mmCIF file of the C-alpha atoms, coordinates in Angstrom:
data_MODEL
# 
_entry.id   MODEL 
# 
loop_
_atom_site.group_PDB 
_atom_site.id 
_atom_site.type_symbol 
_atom_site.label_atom_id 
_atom_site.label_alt_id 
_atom_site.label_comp_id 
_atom_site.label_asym_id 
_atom_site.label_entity_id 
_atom_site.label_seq_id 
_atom_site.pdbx_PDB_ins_code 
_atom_site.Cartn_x 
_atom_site.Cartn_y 
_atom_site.Cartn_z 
_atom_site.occupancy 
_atom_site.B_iso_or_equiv 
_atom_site.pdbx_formal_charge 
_atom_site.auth_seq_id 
_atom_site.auth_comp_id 
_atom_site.auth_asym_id 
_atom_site.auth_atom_id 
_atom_site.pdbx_PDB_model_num 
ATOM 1   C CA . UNK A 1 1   ? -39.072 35.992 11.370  1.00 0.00 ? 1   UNK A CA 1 
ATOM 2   C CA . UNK A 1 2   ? -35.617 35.862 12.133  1.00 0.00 ? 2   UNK A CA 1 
ATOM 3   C CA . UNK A 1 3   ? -35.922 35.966 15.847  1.00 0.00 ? 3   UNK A CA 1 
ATOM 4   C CA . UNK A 1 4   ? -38.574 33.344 15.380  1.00 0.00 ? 4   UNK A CA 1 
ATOM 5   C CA . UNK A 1 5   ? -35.700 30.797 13.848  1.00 0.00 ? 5   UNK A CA 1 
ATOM 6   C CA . UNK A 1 6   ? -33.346 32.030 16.467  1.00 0.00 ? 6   UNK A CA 1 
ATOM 7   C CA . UNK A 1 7   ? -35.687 31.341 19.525  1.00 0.00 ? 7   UNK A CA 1 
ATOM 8   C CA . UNK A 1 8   ? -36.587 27.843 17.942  1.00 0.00 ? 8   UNK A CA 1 
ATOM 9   C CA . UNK A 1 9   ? -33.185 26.913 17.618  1.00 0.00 ? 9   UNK A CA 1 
ATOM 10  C CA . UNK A 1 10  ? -32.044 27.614 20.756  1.00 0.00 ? 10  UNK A CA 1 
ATOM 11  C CA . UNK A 1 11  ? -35.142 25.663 22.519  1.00 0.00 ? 11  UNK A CA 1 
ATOM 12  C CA . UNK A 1 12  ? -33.986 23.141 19.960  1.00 0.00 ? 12  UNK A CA 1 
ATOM 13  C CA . UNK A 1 13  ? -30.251 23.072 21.556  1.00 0.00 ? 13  UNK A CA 1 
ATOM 14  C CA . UNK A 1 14  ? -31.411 23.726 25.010  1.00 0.00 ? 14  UNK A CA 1 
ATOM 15  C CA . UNK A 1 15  ? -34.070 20.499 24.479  1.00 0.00 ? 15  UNK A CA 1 
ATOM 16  C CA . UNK A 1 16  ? -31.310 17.864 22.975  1.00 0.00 ? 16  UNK A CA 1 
ATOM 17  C CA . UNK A 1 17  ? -28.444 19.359 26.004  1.00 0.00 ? 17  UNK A CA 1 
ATOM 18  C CA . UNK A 1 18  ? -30.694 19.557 28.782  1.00 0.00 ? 18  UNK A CA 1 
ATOM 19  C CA . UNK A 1 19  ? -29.393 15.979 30.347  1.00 0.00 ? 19  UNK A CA 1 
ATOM 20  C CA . UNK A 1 20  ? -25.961 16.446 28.632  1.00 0.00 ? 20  UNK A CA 1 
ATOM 21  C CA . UNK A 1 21  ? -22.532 17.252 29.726  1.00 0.00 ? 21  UNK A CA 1 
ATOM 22  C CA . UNK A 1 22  ? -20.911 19.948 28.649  1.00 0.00 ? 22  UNK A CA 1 
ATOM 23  C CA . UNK A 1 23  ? -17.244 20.218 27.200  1.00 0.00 ? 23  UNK A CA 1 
ATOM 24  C CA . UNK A 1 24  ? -16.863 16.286 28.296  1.00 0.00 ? 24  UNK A CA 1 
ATOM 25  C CA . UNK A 1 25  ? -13.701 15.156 26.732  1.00 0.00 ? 25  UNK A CA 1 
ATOM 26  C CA . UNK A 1 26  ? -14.369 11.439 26.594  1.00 0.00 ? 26  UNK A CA 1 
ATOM 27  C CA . UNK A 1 27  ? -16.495 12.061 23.699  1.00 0.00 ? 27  UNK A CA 1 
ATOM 28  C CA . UNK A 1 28  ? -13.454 12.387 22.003  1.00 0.00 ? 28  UNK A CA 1 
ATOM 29  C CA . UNK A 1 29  ? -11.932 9.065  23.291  1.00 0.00 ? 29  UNK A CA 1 
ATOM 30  C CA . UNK A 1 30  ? -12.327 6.155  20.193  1.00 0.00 ? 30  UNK A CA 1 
ATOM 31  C CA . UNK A 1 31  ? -13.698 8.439  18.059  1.00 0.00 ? 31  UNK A CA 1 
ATOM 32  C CA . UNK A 1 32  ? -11.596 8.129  14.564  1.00 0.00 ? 32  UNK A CA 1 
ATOM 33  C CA . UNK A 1 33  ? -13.471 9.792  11.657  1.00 0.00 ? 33  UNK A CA 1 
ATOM 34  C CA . UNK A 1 34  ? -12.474 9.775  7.820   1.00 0.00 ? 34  UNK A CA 1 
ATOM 35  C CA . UNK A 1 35  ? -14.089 12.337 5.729   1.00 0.00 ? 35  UNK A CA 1 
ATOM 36  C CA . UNK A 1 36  ? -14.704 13.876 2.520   1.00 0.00 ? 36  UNK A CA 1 
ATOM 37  C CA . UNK A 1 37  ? -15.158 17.812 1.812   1.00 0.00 ? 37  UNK A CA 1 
ATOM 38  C CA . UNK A 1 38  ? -15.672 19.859 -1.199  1.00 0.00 ? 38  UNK A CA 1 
ATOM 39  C CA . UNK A 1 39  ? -15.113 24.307 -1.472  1.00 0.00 ? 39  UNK A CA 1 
ATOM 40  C CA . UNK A 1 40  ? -13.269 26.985 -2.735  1.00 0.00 ? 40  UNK A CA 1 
ATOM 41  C CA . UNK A 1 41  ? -9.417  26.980 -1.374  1.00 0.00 ? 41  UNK A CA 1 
ATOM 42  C CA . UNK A 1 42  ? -6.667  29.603 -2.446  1.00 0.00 ? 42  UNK A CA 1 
ATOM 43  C CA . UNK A 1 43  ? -8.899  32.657 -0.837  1.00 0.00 ? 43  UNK A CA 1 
ATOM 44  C CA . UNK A 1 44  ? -7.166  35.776 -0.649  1.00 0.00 ? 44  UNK A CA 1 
ATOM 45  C CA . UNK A 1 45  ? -4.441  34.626 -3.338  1.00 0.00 ? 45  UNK A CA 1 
ATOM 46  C CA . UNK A 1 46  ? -5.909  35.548 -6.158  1.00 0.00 ? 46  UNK A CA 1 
ATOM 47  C CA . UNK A 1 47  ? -6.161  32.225 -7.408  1.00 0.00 ? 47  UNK A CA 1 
ATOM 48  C CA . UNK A 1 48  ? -9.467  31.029 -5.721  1.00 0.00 ? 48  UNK A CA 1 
ATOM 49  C CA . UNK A 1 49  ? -10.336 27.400 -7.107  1.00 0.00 ? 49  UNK A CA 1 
ATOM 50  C CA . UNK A 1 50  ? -12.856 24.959 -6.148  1.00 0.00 ? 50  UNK A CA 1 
ATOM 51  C CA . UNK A 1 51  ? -11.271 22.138 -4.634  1.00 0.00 ? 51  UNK A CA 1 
ATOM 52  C CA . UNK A 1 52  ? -12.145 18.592 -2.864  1.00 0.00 ? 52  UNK A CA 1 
ATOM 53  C CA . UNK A 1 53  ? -9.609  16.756 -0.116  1.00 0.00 ? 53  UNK A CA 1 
ATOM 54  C CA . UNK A 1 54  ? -10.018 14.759 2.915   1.00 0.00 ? 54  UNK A CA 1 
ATOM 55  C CA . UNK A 1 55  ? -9.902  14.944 6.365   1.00 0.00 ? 55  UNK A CA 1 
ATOM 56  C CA . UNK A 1 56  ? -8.901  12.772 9.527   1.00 0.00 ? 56  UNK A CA 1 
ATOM 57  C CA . UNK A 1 57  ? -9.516  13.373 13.397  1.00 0.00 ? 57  UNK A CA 1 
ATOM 58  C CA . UNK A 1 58  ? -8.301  10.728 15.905  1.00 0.00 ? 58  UNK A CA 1 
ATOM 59  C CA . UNK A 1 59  ? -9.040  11.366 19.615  1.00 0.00 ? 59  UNK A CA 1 
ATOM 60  C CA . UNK A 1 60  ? -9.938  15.010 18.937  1.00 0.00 ? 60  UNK A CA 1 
ATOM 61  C CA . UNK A 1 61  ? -6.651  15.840 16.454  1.00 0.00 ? 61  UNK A CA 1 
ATOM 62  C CA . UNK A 1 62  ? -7.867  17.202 13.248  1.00 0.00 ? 62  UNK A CA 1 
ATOM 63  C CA . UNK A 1 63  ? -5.977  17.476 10.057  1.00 0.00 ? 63  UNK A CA 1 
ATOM 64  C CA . UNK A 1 64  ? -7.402  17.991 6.305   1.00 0.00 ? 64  UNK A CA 1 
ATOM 65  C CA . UNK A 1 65  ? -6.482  19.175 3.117   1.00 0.00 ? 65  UNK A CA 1 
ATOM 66  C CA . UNK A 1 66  ? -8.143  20.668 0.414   1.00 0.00 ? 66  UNK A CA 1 
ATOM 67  C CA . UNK A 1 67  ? -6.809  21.148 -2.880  1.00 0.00 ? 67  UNK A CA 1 
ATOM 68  C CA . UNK A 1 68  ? -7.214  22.628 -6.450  1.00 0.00 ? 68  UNK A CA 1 
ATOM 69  C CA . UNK A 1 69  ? -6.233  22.787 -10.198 1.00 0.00 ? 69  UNK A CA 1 
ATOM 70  C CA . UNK A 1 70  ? -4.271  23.000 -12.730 1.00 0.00 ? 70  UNK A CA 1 
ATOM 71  C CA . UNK A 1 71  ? -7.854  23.779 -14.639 1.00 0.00 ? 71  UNK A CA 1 
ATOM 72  C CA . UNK A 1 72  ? -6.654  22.668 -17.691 1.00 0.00 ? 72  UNK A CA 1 
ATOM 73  C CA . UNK A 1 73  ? -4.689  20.025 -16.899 1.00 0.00 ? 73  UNK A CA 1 
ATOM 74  C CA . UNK A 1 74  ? -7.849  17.752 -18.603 1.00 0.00 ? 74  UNK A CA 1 
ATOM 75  C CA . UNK A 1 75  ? -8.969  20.235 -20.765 1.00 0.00 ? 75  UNK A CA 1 
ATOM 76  C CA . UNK A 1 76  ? -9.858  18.436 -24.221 1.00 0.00 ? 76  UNK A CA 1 
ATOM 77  C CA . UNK A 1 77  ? -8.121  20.850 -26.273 1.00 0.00 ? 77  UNK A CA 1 
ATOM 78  C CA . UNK A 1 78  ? -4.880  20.210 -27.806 1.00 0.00 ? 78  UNK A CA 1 
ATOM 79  C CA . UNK A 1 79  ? -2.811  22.744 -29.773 1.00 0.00 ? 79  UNK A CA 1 
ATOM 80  C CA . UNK A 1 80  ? -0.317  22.306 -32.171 1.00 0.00 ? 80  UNK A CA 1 
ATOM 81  C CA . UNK A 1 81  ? 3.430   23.257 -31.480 1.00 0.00 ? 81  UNK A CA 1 
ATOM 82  C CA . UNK A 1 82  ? 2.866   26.661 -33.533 1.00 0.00 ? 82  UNK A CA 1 
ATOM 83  C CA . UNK A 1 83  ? -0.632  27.724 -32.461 1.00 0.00 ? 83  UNK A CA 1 
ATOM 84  C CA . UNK A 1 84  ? -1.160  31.321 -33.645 1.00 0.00 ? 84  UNK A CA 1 
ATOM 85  C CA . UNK A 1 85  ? -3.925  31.892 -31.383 1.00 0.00 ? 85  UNK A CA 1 
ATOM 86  C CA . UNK A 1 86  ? -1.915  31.851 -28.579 1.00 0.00 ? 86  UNK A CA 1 
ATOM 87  C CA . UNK A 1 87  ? -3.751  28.739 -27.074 1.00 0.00 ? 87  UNK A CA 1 
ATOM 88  C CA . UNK A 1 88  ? -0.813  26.296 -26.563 1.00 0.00 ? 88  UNK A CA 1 
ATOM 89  C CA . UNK A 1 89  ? 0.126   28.052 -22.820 1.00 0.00 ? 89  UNK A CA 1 
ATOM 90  C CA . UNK A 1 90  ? -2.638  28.635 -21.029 1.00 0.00 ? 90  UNK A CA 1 
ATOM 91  C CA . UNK A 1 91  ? -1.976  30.669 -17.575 1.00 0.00 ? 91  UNK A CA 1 
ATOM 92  C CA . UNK A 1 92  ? -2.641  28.456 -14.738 1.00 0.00 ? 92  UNK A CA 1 
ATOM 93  C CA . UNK A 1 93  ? -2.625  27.298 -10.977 1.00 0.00 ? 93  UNK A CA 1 
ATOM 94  C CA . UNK A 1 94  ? -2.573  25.130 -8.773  1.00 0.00 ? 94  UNK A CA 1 
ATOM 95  C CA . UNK A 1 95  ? -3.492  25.761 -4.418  1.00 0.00 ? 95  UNK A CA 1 
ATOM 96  C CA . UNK A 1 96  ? -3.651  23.641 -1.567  1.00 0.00 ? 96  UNK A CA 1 
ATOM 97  C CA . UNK A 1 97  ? -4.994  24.284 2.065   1.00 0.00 ? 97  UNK A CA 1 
ATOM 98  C CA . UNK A 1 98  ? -3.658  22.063 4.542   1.00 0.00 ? 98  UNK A CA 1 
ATOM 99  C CA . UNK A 1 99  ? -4.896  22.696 8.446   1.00 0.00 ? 99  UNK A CA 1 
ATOM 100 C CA . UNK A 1 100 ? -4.499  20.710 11.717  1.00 0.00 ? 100 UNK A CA 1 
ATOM 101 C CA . UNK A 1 101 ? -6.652  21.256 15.072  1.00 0.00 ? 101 UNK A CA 1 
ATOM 102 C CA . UNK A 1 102 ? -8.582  19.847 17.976  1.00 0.00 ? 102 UNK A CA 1 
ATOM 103 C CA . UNK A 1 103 ? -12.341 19.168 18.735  1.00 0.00 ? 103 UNK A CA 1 
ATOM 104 C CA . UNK A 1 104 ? -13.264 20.956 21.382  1.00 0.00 ? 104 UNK A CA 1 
ATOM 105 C CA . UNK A 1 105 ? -16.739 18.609 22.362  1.00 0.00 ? 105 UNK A CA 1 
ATOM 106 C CA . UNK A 1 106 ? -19.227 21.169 23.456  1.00 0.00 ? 106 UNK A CA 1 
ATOM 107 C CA . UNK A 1 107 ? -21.970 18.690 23.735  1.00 0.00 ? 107 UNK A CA 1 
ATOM 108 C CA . UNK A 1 108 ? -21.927 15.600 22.739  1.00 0.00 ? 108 UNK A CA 1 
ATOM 109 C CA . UNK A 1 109 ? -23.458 15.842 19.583  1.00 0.00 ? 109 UNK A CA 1 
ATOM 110 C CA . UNK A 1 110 ? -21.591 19.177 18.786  1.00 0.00 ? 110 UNK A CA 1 
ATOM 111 C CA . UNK A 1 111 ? -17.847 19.983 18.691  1.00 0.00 ? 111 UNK A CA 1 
ATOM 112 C CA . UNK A 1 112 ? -16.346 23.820 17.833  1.00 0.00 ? 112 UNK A CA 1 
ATOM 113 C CA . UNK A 1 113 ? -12.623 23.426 16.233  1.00 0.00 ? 113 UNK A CA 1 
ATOM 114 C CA . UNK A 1 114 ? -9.618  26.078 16.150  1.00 0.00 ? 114 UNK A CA 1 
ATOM 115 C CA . UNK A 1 115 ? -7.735  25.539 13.291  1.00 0.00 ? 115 UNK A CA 1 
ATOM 116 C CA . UNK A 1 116 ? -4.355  26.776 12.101  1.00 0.00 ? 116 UNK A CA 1 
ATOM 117 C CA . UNK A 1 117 ? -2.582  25.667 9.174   1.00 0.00 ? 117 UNK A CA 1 
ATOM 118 C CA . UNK A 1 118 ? -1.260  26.952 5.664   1.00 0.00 ? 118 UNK A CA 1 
ATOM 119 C CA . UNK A 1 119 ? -1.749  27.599 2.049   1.00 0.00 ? 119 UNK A CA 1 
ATOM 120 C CA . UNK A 1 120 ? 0.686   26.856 -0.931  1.00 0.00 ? 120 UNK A CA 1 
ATOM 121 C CA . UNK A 1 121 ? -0.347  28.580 -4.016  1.00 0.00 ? 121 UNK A CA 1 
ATOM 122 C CA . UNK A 1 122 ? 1.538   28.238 -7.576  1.00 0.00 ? 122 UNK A CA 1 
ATOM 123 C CA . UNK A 1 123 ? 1.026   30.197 -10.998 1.00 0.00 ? 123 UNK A CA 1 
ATOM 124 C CA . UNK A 1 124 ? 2.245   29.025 -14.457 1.00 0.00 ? 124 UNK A CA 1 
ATOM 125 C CA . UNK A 1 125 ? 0.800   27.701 -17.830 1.00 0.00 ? 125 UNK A CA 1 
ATOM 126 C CA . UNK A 1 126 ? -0.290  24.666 -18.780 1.00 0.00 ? 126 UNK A CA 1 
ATOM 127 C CA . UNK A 1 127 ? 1.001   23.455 -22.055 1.00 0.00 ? 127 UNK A CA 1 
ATOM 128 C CA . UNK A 1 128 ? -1.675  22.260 -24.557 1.00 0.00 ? 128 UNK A CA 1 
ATOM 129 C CA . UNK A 1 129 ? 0.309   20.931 -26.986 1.00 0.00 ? 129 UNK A CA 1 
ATOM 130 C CA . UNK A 1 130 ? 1.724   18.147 -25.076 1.00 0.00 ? 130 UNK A CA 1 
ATOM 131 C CA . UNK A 1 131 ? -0.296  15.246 -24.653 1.00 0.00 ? 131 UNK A CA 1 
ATOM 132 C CA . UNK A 1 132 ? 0.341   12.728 -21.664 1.00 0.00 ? 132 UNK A CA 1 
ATOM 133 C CA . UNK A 1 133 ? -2.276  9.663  -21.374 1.00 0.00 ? 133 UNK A CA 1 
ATOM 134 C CA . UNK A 1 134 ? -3.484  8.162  -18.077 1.00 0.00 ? 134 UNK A CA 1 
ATOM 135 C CA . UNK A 1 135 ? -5.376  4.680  -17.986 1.00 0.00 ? 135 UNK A CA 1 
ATOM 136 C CA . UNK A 1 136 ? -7.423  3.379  -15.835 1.00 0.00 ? 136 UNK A CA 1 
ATOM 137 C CA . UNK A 1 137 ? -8.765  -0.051 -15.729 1.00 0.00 ? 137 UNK A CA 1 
ATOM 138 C CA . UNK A 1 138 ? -11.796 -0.682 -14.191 1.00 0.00 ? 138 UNK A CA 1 
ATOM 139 C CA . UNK A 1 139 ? -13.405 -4.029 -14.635 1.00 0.00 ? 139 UNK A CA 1 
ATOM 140 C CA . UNK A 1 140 ? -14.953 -4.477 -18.003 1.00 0.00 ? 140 UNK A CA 1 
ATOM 141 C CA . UNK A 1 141 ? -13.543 -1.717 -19.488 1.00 0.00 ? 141 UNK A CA 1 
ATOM 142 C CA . UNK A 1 142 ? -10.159 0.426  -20.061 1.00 0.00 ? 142 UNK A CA 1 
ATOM 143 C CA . UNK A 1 143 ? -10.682 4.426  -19.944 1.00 0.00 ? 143 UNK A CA 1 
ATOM 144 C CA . UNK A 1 144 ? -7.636  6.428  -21.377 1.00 0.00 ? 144 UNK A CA 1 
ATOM 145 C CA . UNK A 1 145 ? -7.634  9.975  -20.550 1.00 0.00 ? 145 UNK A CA 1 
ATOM 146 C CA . UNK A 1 146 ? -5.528  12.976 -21.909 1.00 0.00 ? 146 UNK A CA 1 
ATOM 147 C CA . UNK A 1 147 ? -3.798  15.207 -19.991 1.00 0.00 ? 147 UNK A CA 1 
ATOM 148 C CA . UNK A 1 148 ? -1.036  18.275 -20.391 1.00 0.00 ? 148 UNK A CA 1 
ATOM 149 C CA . UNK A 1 149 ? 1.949   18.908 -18.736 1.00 0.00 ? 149 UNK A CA 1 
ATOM 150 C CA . UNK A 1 150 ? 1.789   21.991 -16.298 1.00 0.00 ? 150 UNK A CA 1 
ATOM 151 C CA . UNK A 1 151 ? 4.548   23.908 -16.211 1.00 0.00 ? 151 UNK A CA 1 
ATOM 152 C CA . UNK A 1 152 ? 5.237   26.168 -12.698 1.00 0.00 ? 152 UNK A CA 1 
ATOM 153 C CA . UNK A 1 153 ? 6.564   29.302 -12.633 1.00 0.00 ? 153 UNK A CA 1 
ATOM 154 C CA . UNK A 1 154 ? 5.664   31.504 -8.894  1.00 0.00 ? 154 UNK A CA 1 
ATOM 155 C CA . UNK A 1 155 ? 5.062   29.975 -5.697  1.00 0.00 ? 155 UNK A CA 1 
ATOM 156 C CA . UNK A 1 156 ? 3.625   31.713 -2.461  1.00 0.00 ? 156 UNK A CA 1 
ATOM 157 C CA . UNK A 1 157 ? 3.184   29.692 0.837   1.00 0.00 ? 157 UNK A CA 1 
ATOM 158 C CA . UNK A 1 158 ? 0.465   32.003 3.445   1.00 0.00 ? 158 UNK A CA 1 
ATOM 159 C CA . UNK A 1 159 ? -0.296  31.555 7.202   1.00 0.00 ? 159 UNK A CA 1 
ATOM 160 C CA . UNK A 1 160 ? -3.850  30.118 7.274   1.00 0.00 ? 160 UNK A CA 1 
ATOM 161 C CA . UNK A 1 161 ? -5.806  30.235 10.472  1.00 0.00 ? 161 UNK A CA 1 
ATOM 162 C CA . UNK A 1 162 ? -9.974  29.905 11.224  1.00 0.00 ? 162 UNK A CA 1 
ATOM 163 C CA . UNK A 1 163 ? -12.282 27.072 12.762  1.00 0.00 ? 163 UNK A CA 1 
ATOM 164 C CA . UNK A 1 164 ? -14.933 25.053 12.209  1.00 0.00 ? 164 UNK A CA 1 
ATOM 165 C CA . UNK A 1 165 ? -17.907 23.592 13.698  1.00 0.00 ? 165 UNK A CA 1 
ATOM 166 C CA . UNK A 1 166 ? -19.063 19.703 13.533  1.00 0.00 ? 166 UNK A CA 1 
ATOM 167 C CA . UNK A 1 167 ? -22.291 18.532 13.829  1.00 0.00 ? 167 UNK A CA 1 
ATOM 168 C CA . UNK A 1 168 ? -22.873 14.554 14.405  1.00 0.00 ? 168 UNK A CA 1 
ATOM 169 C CA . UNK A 1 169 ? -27.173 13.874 14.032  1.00 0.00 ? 169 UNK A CA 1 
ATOM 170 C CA . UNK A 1 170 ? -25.714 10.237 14.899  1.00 0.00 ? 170 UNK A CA 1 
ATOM 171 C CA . UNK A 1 171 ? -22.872 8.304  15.985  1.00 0.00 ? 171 UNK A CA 1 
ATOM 172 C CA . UNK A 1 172 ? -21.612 7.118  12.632  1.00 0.00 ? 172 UNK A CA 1 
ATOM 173 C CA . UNK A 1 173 ? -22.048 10.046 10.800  1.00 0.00 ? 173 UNK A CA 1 
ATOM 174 C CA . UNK A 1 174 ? -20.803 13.691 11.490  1.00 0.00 ? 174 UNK A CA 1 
ATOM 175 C CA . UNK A 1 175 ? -21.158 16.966 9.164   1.00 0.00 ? 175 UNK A CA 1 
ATOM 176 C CA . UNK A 1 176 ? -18.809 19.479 9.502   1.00 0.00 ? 176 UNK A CA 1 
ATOM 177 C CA . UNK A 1 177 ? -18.288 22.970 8.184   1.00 0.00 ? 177 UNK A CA 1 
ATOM 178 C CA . UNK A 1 178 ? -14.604 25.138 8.176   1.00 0.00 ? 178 UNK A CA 1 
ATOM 179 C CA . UNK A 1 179 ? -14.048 29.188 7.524   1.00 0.00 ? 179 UNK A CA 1 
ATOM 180 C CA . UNK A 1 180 ? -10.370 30.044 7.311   1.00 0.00 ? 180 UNK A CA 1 
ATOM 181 C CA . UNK A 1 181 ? -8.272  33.070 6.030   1.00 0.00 ? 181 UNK A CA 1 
ATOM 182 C CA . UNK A 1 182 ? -8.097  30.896 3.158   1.00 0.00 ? 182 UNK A CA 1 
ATOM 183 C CA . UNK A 1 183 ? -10.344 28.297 2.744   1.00 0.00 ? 183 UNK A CA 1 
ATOM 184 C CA . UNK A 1 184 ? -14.220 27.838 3.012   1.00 0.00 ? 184 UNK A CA 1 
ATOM 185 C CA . UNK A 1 185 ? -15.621 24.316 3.065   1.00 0.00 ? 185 UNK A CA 1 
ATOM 186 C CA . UNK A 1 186 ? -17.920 21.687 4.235   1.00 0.00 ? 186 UNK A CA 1 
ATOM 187 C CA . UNK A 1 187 ? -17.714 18.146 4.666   1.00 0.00 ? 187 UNK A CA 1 
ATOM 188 C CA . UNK A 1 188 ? -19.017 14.517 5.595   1.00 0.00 ? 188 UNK A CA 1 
ATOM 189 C CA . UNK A 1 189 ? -17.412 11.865 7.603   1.00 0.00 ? 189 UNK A CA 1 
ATOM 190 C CA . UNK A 1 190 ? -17.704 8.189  8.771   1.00 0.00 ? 190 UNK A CA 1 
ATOM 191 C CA . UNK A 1 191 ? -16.653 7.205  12.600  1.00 0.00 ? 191 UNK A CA 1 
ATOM 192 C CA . UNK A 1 192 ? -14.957 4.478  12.444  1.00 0.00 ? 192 UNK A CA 1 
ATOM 193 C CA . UNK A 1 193 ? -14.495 4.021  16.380  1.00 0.00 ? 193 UNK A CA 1 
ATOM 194 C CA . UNK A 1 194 ? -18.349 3.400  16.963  1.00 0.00 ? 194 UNK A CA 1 
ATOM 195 C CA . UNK A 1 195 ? -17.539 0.185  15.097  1.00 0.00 ? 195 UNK A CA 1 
ATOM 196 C CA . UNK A 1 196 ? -15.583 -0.878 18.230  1.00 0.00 ? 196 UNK A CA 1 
ATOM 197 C CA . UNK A 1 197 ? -18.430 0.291  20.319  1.00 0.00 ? 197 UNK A CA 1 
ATOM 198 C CA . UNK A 1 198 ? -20.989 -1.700 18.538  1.00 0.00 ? 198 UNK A CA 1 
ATOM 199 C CA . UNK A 1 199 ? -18.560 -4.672 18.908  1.00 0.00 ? 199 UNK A CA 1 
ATOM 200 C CA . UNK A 1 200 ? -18.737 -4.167 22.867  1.00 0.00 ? 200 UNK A CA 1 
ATOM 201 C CA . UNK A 1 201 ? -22.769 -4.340 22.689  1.00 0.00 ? 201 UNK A CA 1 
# 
């Protein structure tokens, strides 16, 4: 079976590259993509946390970041200044990945990315018992939200280094998926420069 799905895929590639270029660098010329991606960041720190970030490639560049935590920073529960249970600091953390790279344009709807980059990774508690408000007005209505004060104590900064692979099924639109020493994630973003291209047409 699983040679079955290999050899399909690779008719699959060979079909949709037969007439293209390979490693043509003008596919990377006005191509300026925004994205969103979502996974666990922190790996190998002991403080793995699923995160969300952003990412932004211009001309081939690539940079992103993915971050995570405090967990409890919105946590509902509030504890009073003597809490015998122990509940009013709450060990915690916080990690962010950030990475930078280039698009390497295999074809031209696929593009293979070295990345290196680096993690910063705190511990500390979050403090229950204090109680912080954020408000947010949107349109009709006002939404107030509690949050707690989080309180650092460690912080480790690591070497992070990996690649990832991009996929674009069409011109606006490109999928993309990352594996680093400290980060695994996937993401979606818009090309902005194929709004210049359908200007030209």
């Amino acid at each position: 079976m699983k040679k079955t799905v290999l050899m399909i895929a690779t008719l699959v590639a060979v079909t949709m590259s037969a007439n293209a270029q390979w490693f043509d660098f003008k596919n990377n010329v006005h191509r300026y993509e925004i994205g969103l991606n979502l996974g666990m960041t922190g790996i190998n720190t002991g403080f793995e946390q699923f995160g969300w970030g952003a990412s932004l490639s211009a001309w081939g560049v690539y940079l992103d970041f993915t971050s995570a935590g405090p967990m409890y920073k919105y946590d509902n529960r509030v504890a009073s200044m003597n809490d015998p249970a122990n509940l009013r600091f709450l060990p915690d953390s916080t990690t962010t990945t950030i990475n930078l790279g280039y698009q390497i344009p295999v074809l031209p709807w696929l593009r293979i990315m070295p990345l290196v980059g680096f993690n910063i990774t705190t511990s500390g508690v979050t403090d229950m018992a204090t109680h912080n408000t954020e408000v947010n007005n949107s349109g009709d209505y006002v939404n107030v939200e509690l949050y707690h004060d989080y309180n650092r104590e460690y912080r480790w900064s690591y070497l992070n280094y990996g690649g990832g692979i991009v996929i674009s099924p069409i011109k606006w639109i490109s999928i993309y998926g990352v594996y680093t020493k400290r980060a695994i994630y996937g993401g979606l973003t818009f090309n902005f420069g194929a709004l210049s291209t359908l200007v030209d047409e």
